[in-house]
C-alpha cells in the first residue's frame, strides 16, 4: 500500500460514519459498527488495499447486516472529495447511462409476432424517456412481449415506474411506495399519465430474470408480477430492494448506503434478501426460449 494511501482504519471509520448518518434501518447501525470494528481490531484488513479491501469489508458488512446494497466499491478513476460535488452518485450514473443507450441494449422481432427488448439498466425518465419510448414504439404492433431483465443491474426507481406504466391503461395504478429515512417521508409511485410511445395493453408480457437481476430491475419484475401484468420466467433474482445513495470515502472508494426501502402496494413488503421468484423457473440461459414458447402458445402459434 502506498505510504500516503488512507489506512483501512480511516476507510472503515468514514464508511461507518456514512452508514450511521443515512442507513434506512438506524436500529441496525450498532451491530454493523461493532462487527466492522471487531474485524478491524483483529487485523482482518491489515495489508489489504484497493479492490481486495473493498471486497473484504463488503463481505463483512453483509454478514453483519444482510443488505445487498451495503457495499464498498472501488473505482480506478479518482473522484472528487469536495462536499459540494456530492450528489449521491447521480451525475456519474447519468453519464454511464448516456454511454449505454439509457440501458436499452437491443430490440428484436421474434417469430410469431413476439417483441423482445433487452434492458441492462433502468434510466431516469428525465434523460431516458425518449430511448425507452423508442423501444416501446418498436414493439407496439407485436402480439406478445418479452422484456429481458436477466442482465439488468439496477437504476432509478422513477425509471422502473415509467417502464411499468407502459403495461397499464392510465395513471390510476398505484405501483409502490418508497419510504426515505431522511425526513421520514414516503413517496408514492403511480403509473404515468403521459408516455412518449403507445401503451402495451391487452397482450401477454413475459419478464426474464436471473440471479444477476438486481435493484430497479427487480422492481420492474416484482411490480409487474404483483399486479398480475407479467409472467416471470427464469431464476430468482439477487434480492436488493433498497434505493441507495453513494458517498465518497476516498478518491477511489465509494460506500453505498441504502437510504430508503420499497413497499409494494399489493404485498405490503418487497424482495430484499429473498429476491423475486419466477412464475416459470428455468435456468437463465433457457429463459428466452421458454418465454417465447409460452408466448406462441398463448397467442395460438406453434414453433414450427
Coordinates of N, CA and C in Angstrom, one line a residue, residues 40-234:
X40 N -11.7 -5.1 12.3 CA -10.5 -4.2 12.1 C -9.5 -4.4 13.3
X41 N -10.0 -4.5 14.5 CA -9.1 -4.7 15.6 C -8.4 -6.1 15.6
X42 N -9.0 -7.0 14.9 CA -8.5 -8.4 14.8 C -7.4 -8.5 13.7
X43 N -7.3 -7.4 12.9 CA -6.3 -7.4 11.9 C -6.8 -7.9 10.5
X44 N -8.1 -8.1 10.4 CA -8.7 -8.7 9.2 C -8.4 -7.9 7.9
X45 N -8.1 -6.6 8.1 CA -7.9 -5.7 6.9 C -6.4 -5.3 6.8
X46 N -5.6 -5.8 7.7 CA -4.2 -5.5 7.6 C -3.6 -5.9 6.2
X47 N -2.9 -5.0 5.6 CA -2.2 -5.4 4.3 C -3.1 -5.3 3.1
X48 N -4.4 -5.1 3.3 CA -5.4 -5.0 2.2 C -5.5 -3.6 1.7
X49 N -5.7 -3.4 0.4 CA -6.0 -2.1 -0.2 C -6.8 -2.3 -1.5
X50 N -7.2 -1.2 -2.1 CA -7.9 -1.3 -3.4 C -9.1 -2.2 -3.4
X51 N -9.3 -2.9 -4.5 CA -10.5 -3.8 -4.6 C -10.5 -4.9 -3.6
X52 N -9.4 -5.4 -3.2 CA -9.4 -6.5 -2.2 C -9.9 -6.0 -0.8
X53 N -9.6 -4.8 -0.4 CA -10.1 -4.3 0.8 C -11.6 -4.1 0.7
X54 N -12.0 -3.5 -0.5 CA -13.5 -3.3 -0.7 C -14.3 -4.6 -0.6
X55 N -13.8 -5.6 -1.2 CA -14.5 -6.9 -1.3 C -14.6 -7.5 0.1
X56 N -13.5 -7.4 0.9 CA -13.5 -8.0 2.2 C -14.4 -7.2 3.2
X57 N -14.3 -5.9 3.2 CA -15.2 -5.1 4.0 C -16.7 -5.3 3.6
X58 N -17.0 -5.4 2.3 CA -18.3 -5.6 1.9 C -18.9 -6.9 2.4
X59 N -18.0 -8.0 2.3 CA -18.5 -9.3 2.8 C -18.8 -9.2 4.3
X60 N -18.0 -8.4 5.1 CA -18.3 -8.3 6.5 C -19.5 -7.4 6.8
X61 N -19.7 -6.4 6.0 CA -20.9 -5.6 6.1 C -22.2 -6.4 5.9
X62 N -22.2 -7.2 4.8 CA -23.3 -8.0 4.5 C -23.5 -9.2 5.4
X63 N -22.4 -9.6 6.1 CA -22.5 -10.7 7.1 C -23.2 -10.1 8.3
X64 N -22.8 -8.9 8.7 CA -23.4 -8.2 9.9 C -24.9 -7.8 9.6
X65 N -25.2 -7.4 8.4 CA -26.5 -6.9 8.0 C -26.8 -7.4 6.6
X66 N -27.6 -8.4 6.4 CA -27.8 -9.0 5.1 C -28.6 -8.0 4.1
X67 N -27.9 -7.0 3.7 CA -28.5 -6.0 2.8 C -27.5 -5.9 1.6
X68 N -28.0 -6.3 0.4 CA -27.1 -6.4 -0.7 C -26.6 -5.1 -1.2
X69 N -27.3 -4.0 -0.8 CA -26.9 -2.7 -1.2 C -25.8 -2.0 -0.3
X70 N -25.5 -2.7 0.8 CA -24.4 -2.1 1.6 C -23.1 -2.6 1.1
X71 N -22.3 -1.7 0.5 CA -21.1 -2.1 -0.2 C -20.0 -1.0 -0.2
X72 N -18.8 -1.5 -0.3 CA -17.7 -0.6 -0.6 C -17.3 -0.9 -2.1
X73 N -17.2 0.1 -2.9 CA -16.9 -0.1 -4.3 C -15.6 0.6 -4.6
X74 N -14.8 0.0 -5.4 CA -13.5 0.5 -5.9 C -13.7 1.1 -7.3
X75 N -13.1 2.2 -7.6 CA -13.1 2.7 -9.0 C -11.7 3.2 -9.3
X76 N -11.2 2.9 -10.5 CA -9.8 3.3 -10.8 C -9.7 4.8 -11.0
X77 N -10.7 5.4 -11.6 CA -10.6 6.9 -11.8 C -10.9 7.6 -10.5
X78 N -10.1 8.6 -10.1 CA -10.3 9.3 -8.9 C -11.6 10.1 -9.0
X79 N -12.3 10.3 -7.8 CA -13.5 11.1 -7.7 C -13.3 12.3 -6.8
X80 N -14.1 13.3 -6.9 CA -14.0 14.4 -6.1 C -14.4 14.1 -4.7
X81 N -13.6 14.7 -3.7 CA -13.9 14.6 -2.3 C -14.6 15.9 -1.8
X82 N -14.8 16.8 -2.6 CA -15.4 18.1 -2.2 C -16.9 17.9 -1.9
X83 N -17.4 18.2 -0.7 CA -18.8 18.0 -0.4 C -19.7 18.7 -1.4
X84 N -19.3 19.8 -2.0 CA -20.3 20.5 -2.9 C -20.5 19.7 -4.2
X85 N -19.6 18.7 -4.4 CA -19.7 17.9 -5.6 C -20.6 16.6 -5.4
X86 N -20.9 16.4 -4.1 CA -21.7 15.2 -3.8 C -23.1 15.3 -4.3
X87 N -23.6 14.3 -5.0 CA -25.0 14.2 -5.5 C -25.5 12.8 -5.4
X88 N -25.1 12.1 -4.4 CA -25.5 10.7 -4.2 C -25.2 9.8 -5.4
X89 N -24.2 10.2 -6.2 CA -23.8 9.4 -7.4 C -24.6 9.6 -8.6
X90 N -25.5 10.5 -8.6 CA -26.5 10.7 -9.8 C -25.7 11.1 -11.0
X91 N -24.8 12.1 -10.9 CA -24.1 12.6 -12.1 C -23.4 11.5 -12.8
X92 N -22.7 10.7 -12.0 CA -21.9 9.5 -12.6 C -22.8 8.5 -13.2
X93 N -24.0 8.3 -12.6 CA -24.9 7.3 -13.2 C -25.5 7.9 -14.5
X94 N -25.8 9.2 -14.5 CA -26.4 9.7 -15.8 C -25.3 9.6 -16.9
X95 N -24.1 9.9 -16.6 CA -23.0 9.8 -17.6 C -22.9 8.3 -18.1
X96 N -23.0 7.4 -17.2 CA -22.9 6.0 -17.6 C -24.1 5.6 -18.5
X97 N -25.3 6.1 -18.2 CA -26.5 5.8 -19.0 C -26.4 6.4 -20.4
X98 N -25.8 7.6 -20.5 CA -25.6 8.2 -21.8 C -24.7 7.3 -22.7
X99 N -23.8 6.6 -22.0 CA -22.8 5.8 -22.8 C -23.4 4.4 -23.1
X100 N -24.5 4.1 -22.4 CA -25.1 2.7 -22.6 C -26.6 2.8 -23.1
X101 N -26.8 3.8 -23.9 CA -28.1 3.9 -24.6 C -29.3 3.9 -23.6
X102 N -29.1 4.5 -22.5 CA -30.1 4.6 -21.5 C -30.6 3.2 -21.0
X103 N -29.7 2.3 -21.1 CA -29.9 0.9 -20.6 C -30.6 0.0 -21.5
X104 N -31.0 0.5 -22.7 CA -31.7 -0.4 -23.7 C -30.6 -1.0 -24.6
X105 N -30.4 -2.3 -24.5 CA -29.3 -2.9 -25.2 C -29.7 -3.3 -26.7
X106 N -30.9 -3.9 -26.8 CA -31.3 -4.3 -28.2 C -32.8 -4.6 -28.2
X107 N -33.3 -4.5 -29.5 CA -34.7 -4.9 -29.8 C -34.6 -6.0 -30.8
X108 N -35.6 -6.9 -30.8 CA -35.6 -8.0 -31.8 C -37.1 -8.3 -32.0
X109 N -37.4 -8.6 -33.3 CA -38.8 -9.1 -33.7 C -38.7 -10.6 -33.8
X110 N -39.2 -11.3 -32.8 CA -39.1 -12.8 -32.8 C -40.2 -13.4 -33.7
X111 N -40.1 -14.7 -34.0 CA -41.1 -15.4 -34.8 C -42.4 -15.4 -34.1
X112 N -43.5 -15.3 -34.9 CA -44.8 -15.3 -34.4 C -45.3 -14.0 -33.9
X113 N -44.6 -12.9 -34.2 CA -45.1 -11.6 -33.8 C -44.8 -11.3 -32.4
X114 N -43.7 -11.8 -31.8 CA -43.4 -11.6 -30.4 C -42.2 -10.5 -30.4
X115 N -42.4 -9.5 -29.6 CA -41.4 -8.5 -29.5 C -40.4 -8.8 -28.4
X116 N -39.2 -8.3 -28.5 CA -38.2 -8.6 -27.5 C -37.3 -7.4 -27.2
X117 N -37.2 -7.0 -25.9 CA -36.4 -5.8 -25.5 C -35.4 -6.3 -24.4
X118 N -34.1 -6.0 -24.6 CA -33.1 -6.4 -23.7 C -32.7 -5.1 -22.9
X119 N -33.0 -5.1 -21.6 CA -32.7 -3.9 -20.8 C -31.6 -4.2 -19.7
X120 N -30.5 -3.5 -19.7 CA -29.4 -3.7 -18.9 C -29.4 -2.8 -17.6
X121 N -29.9 -1.6 -17.8 CA -30.0 -0.7 -16.6 C -31.3 0.1 -16.8
X122 N -31.8 0.7 -15.7 CA -33.0 1.5 -15.7 C -32.7 2.9 -15.6
X123 N -33.1 3.7 -16.6 CA -32.7 5.1 -16.7 C -33.7 6.0 -15.9
X124 N -33.2 7.2 -15.6 CA -34.1 8.2 -15.2 C -35.0 8.7 -16.3
X125 N -36.3 8.9 -16.1 CA -37.2 9.4 -17.1 C -36.7 10.7 -17.7
X126 N -36.1 11.6 -16.9 CA -35.7 12.9 -17.4 C -34.7 12.8 -18.6
X127 N -33.9 11.7 -18.7 CA -33.0 11.5 -19.8 C -33.3 10.3 -20.6
X128 N -34.0 9.3 -20.0 CA -34.1 8.0 -20.8 C -35.5 7.8 -21.4
X129 N -36.4 8.8 -21.2 CA -37.8 8.6 -21.7 C -37.9 8.4 -23.2
X130 N -37.1 9.1 -23.9 CA -37.2 9.0 -25.4 C -36.6 7.7 -25.9
X131 N -35.5 7.2 -25.3 CA -35.0 6.0 -25.7 C -35.9 4.8 -25.3
X132 N -36.4 4.8 -24.1 CA -37.4 3.8 -23.7 C -38.6 3.8 -24.6
X133 N -39.1 5.1 -24.9 CA -40.2 5.2 -25.8 C -40.0 4.6 -27.1
X134 N -38.7 4.9 -27.7 CA -38.4 4.3 -29.0 C -38.4 2.8 -29.0
X135 N -38.0 2.2 -27.9 CA -38.0 0.7 -27.8 C -39.5 0.2 -27.7
X136 N -40.3 0.9 -27.0 CA -41.7 0.5 -26.9 C -42.5 0.8 -28.2
X137 N -42.0 1.8 -28.9 CA -42.6 2.1 -30.2 C -42.3 0.9 -31.2
X138 N -41.1 0.3 -31.1 CA -40.7 -0.8 -31.9 C -41.6 -2.0 -31.7
X139 N -42.1 -2.2 -30.4 CA -42.9 -3.4 -30.2 C -44.4 -3.1 -30.2
X140 N -44.8 -1.9 -30.5 CA -46.2 -1.5 -30.4 C -47.1 -2.4 -31.2
X141 N -46.6 -3.0 -32.3 CA -47.5 -3.8 -33.1 C -47.4 -5.3 -32.9
X142 N -46.6 -5.7 -31.9 CA -46.4 -7.1 -31.7 C -47.6 -7.7 -30.9
X143 N -47.6 -9.0 -30.9 CA -48.8 -9.7 -30.2 C -48.4 -10.2 -28.8
X144 N -47.2 -10.2 -28.5 CA -46.7 -10.5 -27.1 C -45.3 -9.9 -27.0
X145 N -44.9 -9.7 -25.7 CA -43.6 -9.0 -25.5 C -42.8 -9.8 -24.5
X146 N -41.5 -9.9 -24.8 CA -40.6 -10.5 -23.8 C -39.6 -9.3 -23.4
X147 N -39.6 -9.0 -22.1 CA -38.8 -8.0 -21.5 C -37.7 -8.7 -20.8
X148 N -36.5 -8.6 -21.3 CA -35.3 -9.3 -20.8 C -34.6 -8.5 -19.7
X149 N -34.7 -8.9 -18.5 CA -34.0 -8.2 -17.4 C -32.9 -9.1 -16.7
X150 N -32.5 -10.1 -17.5 CA -31.5 -11.1 -16.9 C -30.2 -10.4 -16.6
X151 N -29.8 -9.4 -17.3 CA -28.6 -8.7 -17.0 C -28.8 -7.2 -16.5
X152 N -30.0 -7.0 -16.0 CA -30.3 -5.6 -15.5 C -29.8 -5.5 -14.1
X153 N -28.9 -4.6 -13.9 CA -28.2 -4.5 -12.6 C -28.7 -3.3 -11.8
X154 N -29.8 -2.7 -12.2 CA -30.3 -1.6 -11.4 C -30.5 -0.3 -12.1
X155 N -30.8 0.8 -11.3 CA -31.0 2.1 -11.9 C -32.0 2.9 -11.0
X156 N -32.8 3.7 -11.7 CA -33.6 4.6 -11.0 C -35.0 4.1 -10.7
X157 N -35.5 4.3 -9.4 CA -36.9 3.9 -9.1 C -37.9 4.6 -10.0
X158 N -37.7 5.9 -10.4 CA -38.6 6.6 -11.3 C -38.6 6.0 -12.6
X159 N -37.5 5.4 -13.1 CA -37.4 4.7 -14.4 C -38.2 3.4 -14.3
X160 N -38.1 2.7 -13.2 CA -38.8 1.5 -13.0 C -40.3 1.7 -13.1
X161 N -40.8 2.8 -12.5 CA -42.2 3.2 -12.6 C -42.6 3.5 -14.0
X162 N -41.7 4.2 -14.8 CA -42.0 4.5 -16.1 C -42.1 3.2 -17.0
X163 N -41.2 2.3 -16.9 CA -41.3 1.1 -17.6 C -42.6 0.4 -17.3
X164 N -42.9 0.3 -16.0 CA -44.2 -0.4 -15.6 C -45.4 0.3 -16.2
X165 N -45.3 1.6 -16.3 CA -46.5 2.4 -16.8 C -47.0 2.0 -18.2
X166 N -46.1 1.5 -19.0 CA -46.5 1.1 -20.4 C -47.5 -0.1 -20.4
X167 N -47.6 -0.8 -19.3 CA -48.4 -2.0 -19.2 C -49.7 -1.8 -18.5
X168 N -50.0 -0.6 -18.2 CA -51.3 -0.2 -17.5 C -52.0 0.9 -18.3
X169 N -53.3 0.9 -18.3 CA -54.1 1.8 -19.2 C -54.0 3.3 -19.0
X170 N -53.7 3.7 -17.8 CA -53.7 5.1 -17.5 C -52.9 5.4 -16.2
X171 N -53.2 6.5 -15.6 CA -52.4 6.9 -14.4 C -53.0 6.5 -13.1
X172 N -53.9 5.6 -13.1 CA -54.7 5.3 -11.9 C -54.1 4.1 -11.1
X173 N -53.0 3.5 -11.5 CA -52.4 2.3 -10.8 C -51.3 2.8 -9.8
X174 N -51.5 2.6 -8.5 CA -50.6 2.9 -7.5 C -49.6 1.7 -7.4
X175 N -48.4 1.9 -7.9 CA -47.4 0.8 -8.1 C -46.8 0.4 -6.8
X176 N -46.1 1.3 -6.1 CA -45.5 1.0 -4.9 C -45.2 2.4 -4.2
X177 N -44.6 2.2 -3.0 CA -44.2 3.4 -2.2 C -42.7 3.2 -1.8
X178 N -42.0 4.3 -1.6 CA -40.7 4.3 -1.1 C -40.5 5.2 0.1
X179 N -40.2 4.5 1.2 CA -40.0 5.3 2.5 C -38.6 5.7 2.5
X180 N -38.3 7.0 2.8 CA -37.0 7.6 2.9 C -36.7 8.0 4.3
X181 N -35.5 7.5 4.8 CA -35.2 7.8 6.2 C -35.0 9.4 6.4
X182 N -34.4 10.0 5.4 CA -34.2 11.5 5.6 C -35.6 12.1 5.6
X183 N -36.0 12.7 6.8 CA -37.3 13.3 6.9 C -38.4 12.4 7.2
X184 N -38.2 11.1 7.2 CA -39.2 10.1 7.5 C -40.4 10.2 6.5
X185 N -40.1 10.5 5.2 CA -41.2 10.7 4.3 C -41.4 9.4 3.4
X186 N -42.6 9.3 2.9 CA -42.9 8.3 2.0 C -43.4 8.8 0.6
X187 N -42.7 8.4 -0.4 CA -43.1 8.8 -1.8 C -43.9 7.8 -2.5
X188 N -45.0 8.1 -3.1 CA -45.8 7.2 -3.8 C -45.4 7.2 -5.3
X189 N -45.4 6.0 -5.9 CA -45.2 5.8 -7.3 C -46.4 5.3 -8.0
X190 N -46.9 6.1 -8.9 CA -48.1 5.7 -9.7 C -47.7 5.6 -11.2
X191 N -48.5 4.9 -12.0 CA -48.3 4.9 -13.4 C -48.4 6.3 -14.0
X192 N -47.7 6.5 -15.0 CA -47.6 7.9 -15.7 C -48.9 8.1 -16.5
X193 N -49.3 9.4 -16.5 CA -50.4 9.8 -17.3 C -50.0 10.0 -18.8
X194 N -48.8 10.4 -19.0 CA -48.3 10.6 -20.4 C -47.0 9.9 -20.7
X195 N -47.0 9.2 -21.8 CA -45.8 8.4 -22.2 C -45.4 8.8 -23.6
X196 N -44.1 8.7 -24.0 CA -43.8 9.0 -25.4 C -44.0 8.0 -26.4
X197 N -44.6 6.9 -26.1 CA -45.0 5.8 -27.0 C -46.3 5.1 -26.6
X198 N -46.9 4.4 -27.5 CA -48.2 3.7 -27.1 C -48.0 2.8 -25.9
X199 N -49.0 2.7 -25.1 CA -49.0 1.7 -24.0 C -49.2 0.3 -24.6
X200 N -48.7 -0.7 -23.9 CA -48.7 -2.1 -24.3 C -49.8 -2.8 -23.5
X201 N -51.0 -2.9 -24.0 CA -52.2 -3.3 -23.3 C -52.8 -4.6 -23.9
X202 N -53.5 -5.4 -23.1 CA -54.3 -6.5 -23.5 C -53.5 -7.5 -24.3
X203 N -52.2 -7.6 -24.0 CA -51.4 -8.6 -24.7 C -50.4 -9.2 -23.6
X204 N -50.0 -10.4 -23.8 CA -49.2 -11.0 -22.7 C -47.8 -10.4 -22.7
X205 N -47.2 -10.3 -21.5 CA -45.9 -9.8 -21.2 C -45.1 -10.9 -20.4
X206 N -43.9 -11.2 -20.9 CA -43.1 -12.1 -20.2 C -41.8 -11.4 -19.8
X207 N -41.4 -11.5 -18.5 CA -40.2 -10.8 -18.0 C -39.2 -11.9 -17.7
X208 N -38.0 -11.8 -18.2 CA -36.9 -12.8 -18.0 C -36.1 -12.3 -16.8
X209 N -35.7 -13.2 -15.9 CA -35.0 -12.9 -14.7 C -33.8 -13.9 -14.5
X210 N -32.8 -13.4 -13.8 CA -31.7 -14.3 -13.4 C -31.2 -14.0 -12.0
X211 N -30.2 -14.7 -11.6 CA -29.6 -14.4 -10.3 C -28.8 -13.1 -10.3
X212 N -28.6 -12.5 -11.5 CA -27.9 -11.2 -11.7 C -28.9 -10.1 -11.6
X213 N -30.1 -10.2 -11.9 CA -31.1 -9.2 -11.9 C -31.2 -8.5 -10.5
X214 N -31.1 -7.2 -10.5 CA -30.9 -6.5 -9.2 C -31.6 -5.2 -9.2
X215 N -32.0 -4.8 -7.9 CA -32.4 -3.4 -7.6 C -33.6 -3.0 -8.5
X216 N -33.4 -1.9 -9.3 CA -34.5 -1.4 -10.1 C -35.0 -2.4 -11.1
X217 N -34.1 -3.3 -11.6 CA -34.6 -4.4 -12.5 C -35.5 -5.3 -11.7
X218 N -35.2 -5.6 -10.5 CA -36.1 -6.4 -9.6 C -37.4 -5.7 -9.4
X219 N -37.3 -4.3 -9.2 CA -38.5 -3.5 -9.0 C -39.5 -3.7 -10.1
X220 N -39.1 -3.7 -11.4 CA -39.9 -3.9 -12.5 C -40.6 -5.2 -12.5
X221 N -39.7 -6.3 -12.3 CA -40.2 -7.6 -12.3 C -41.2 -7.9 -11.2
X222 N -40.9 -7.4 -10.0 CA -41.7 -7.7 -8.8 C -43.1 -6.9 -9.0
X223 N -43.0 -5.7 -9.4 CA -44.2 -4.9 -9.5 C -45.1 -5.4 -10.6
X224 N -44.6 -5.8 -11.7 CA -45.5 -6.3 -12.8 C -46.1 -7.7 -12.4
X225 N -45.3 -8.5 -11.7 CA -45.8 -9.8 -11.2 C -46.9 -9.6 -10.1
X226 N -46.6 -8.7 -9.2 CA -47.5 -8.5 -8.1 C -48.9 -7.9 -8.6
X227 N -48.8 -7.1 -9.6 CA -50.1 -6.5 -10.2 C -50.7 -7.4 -11.3
X228 N -50.1 -8.6 -11.4 CA -50.7 -9.6 -12.4 C -50.6 -9.2 -13.8
X229 N -49.5 -8.4 -14.1 CA -49.4 -7.9 -15.5 C -48.3 -8.6 -16.3
X230 N -47.5 -9.5 -15.7 CA -46.5 -10.2 -16.4 C -46.3 -11.5 -15.8
X231 N -45.8 -12.4 -16.6 CA -45.3 -13.7 -16.2 C -43.8 -13.7 -16.1
X232 N -43.2 -14.1 -15.0 CA -41.8 -14.1 -14.8 C -41.2 -15.4 -15.2
X233 N -40.2 -15.4 -16.0 CA -39.5 -16.7 -16.5 C -38.0 -16.6 -16.2
X234 N -37.5 -17.6 -15.6 CA -36.1 -17.6 -15.3 C -35.7 -18.1 -13.9

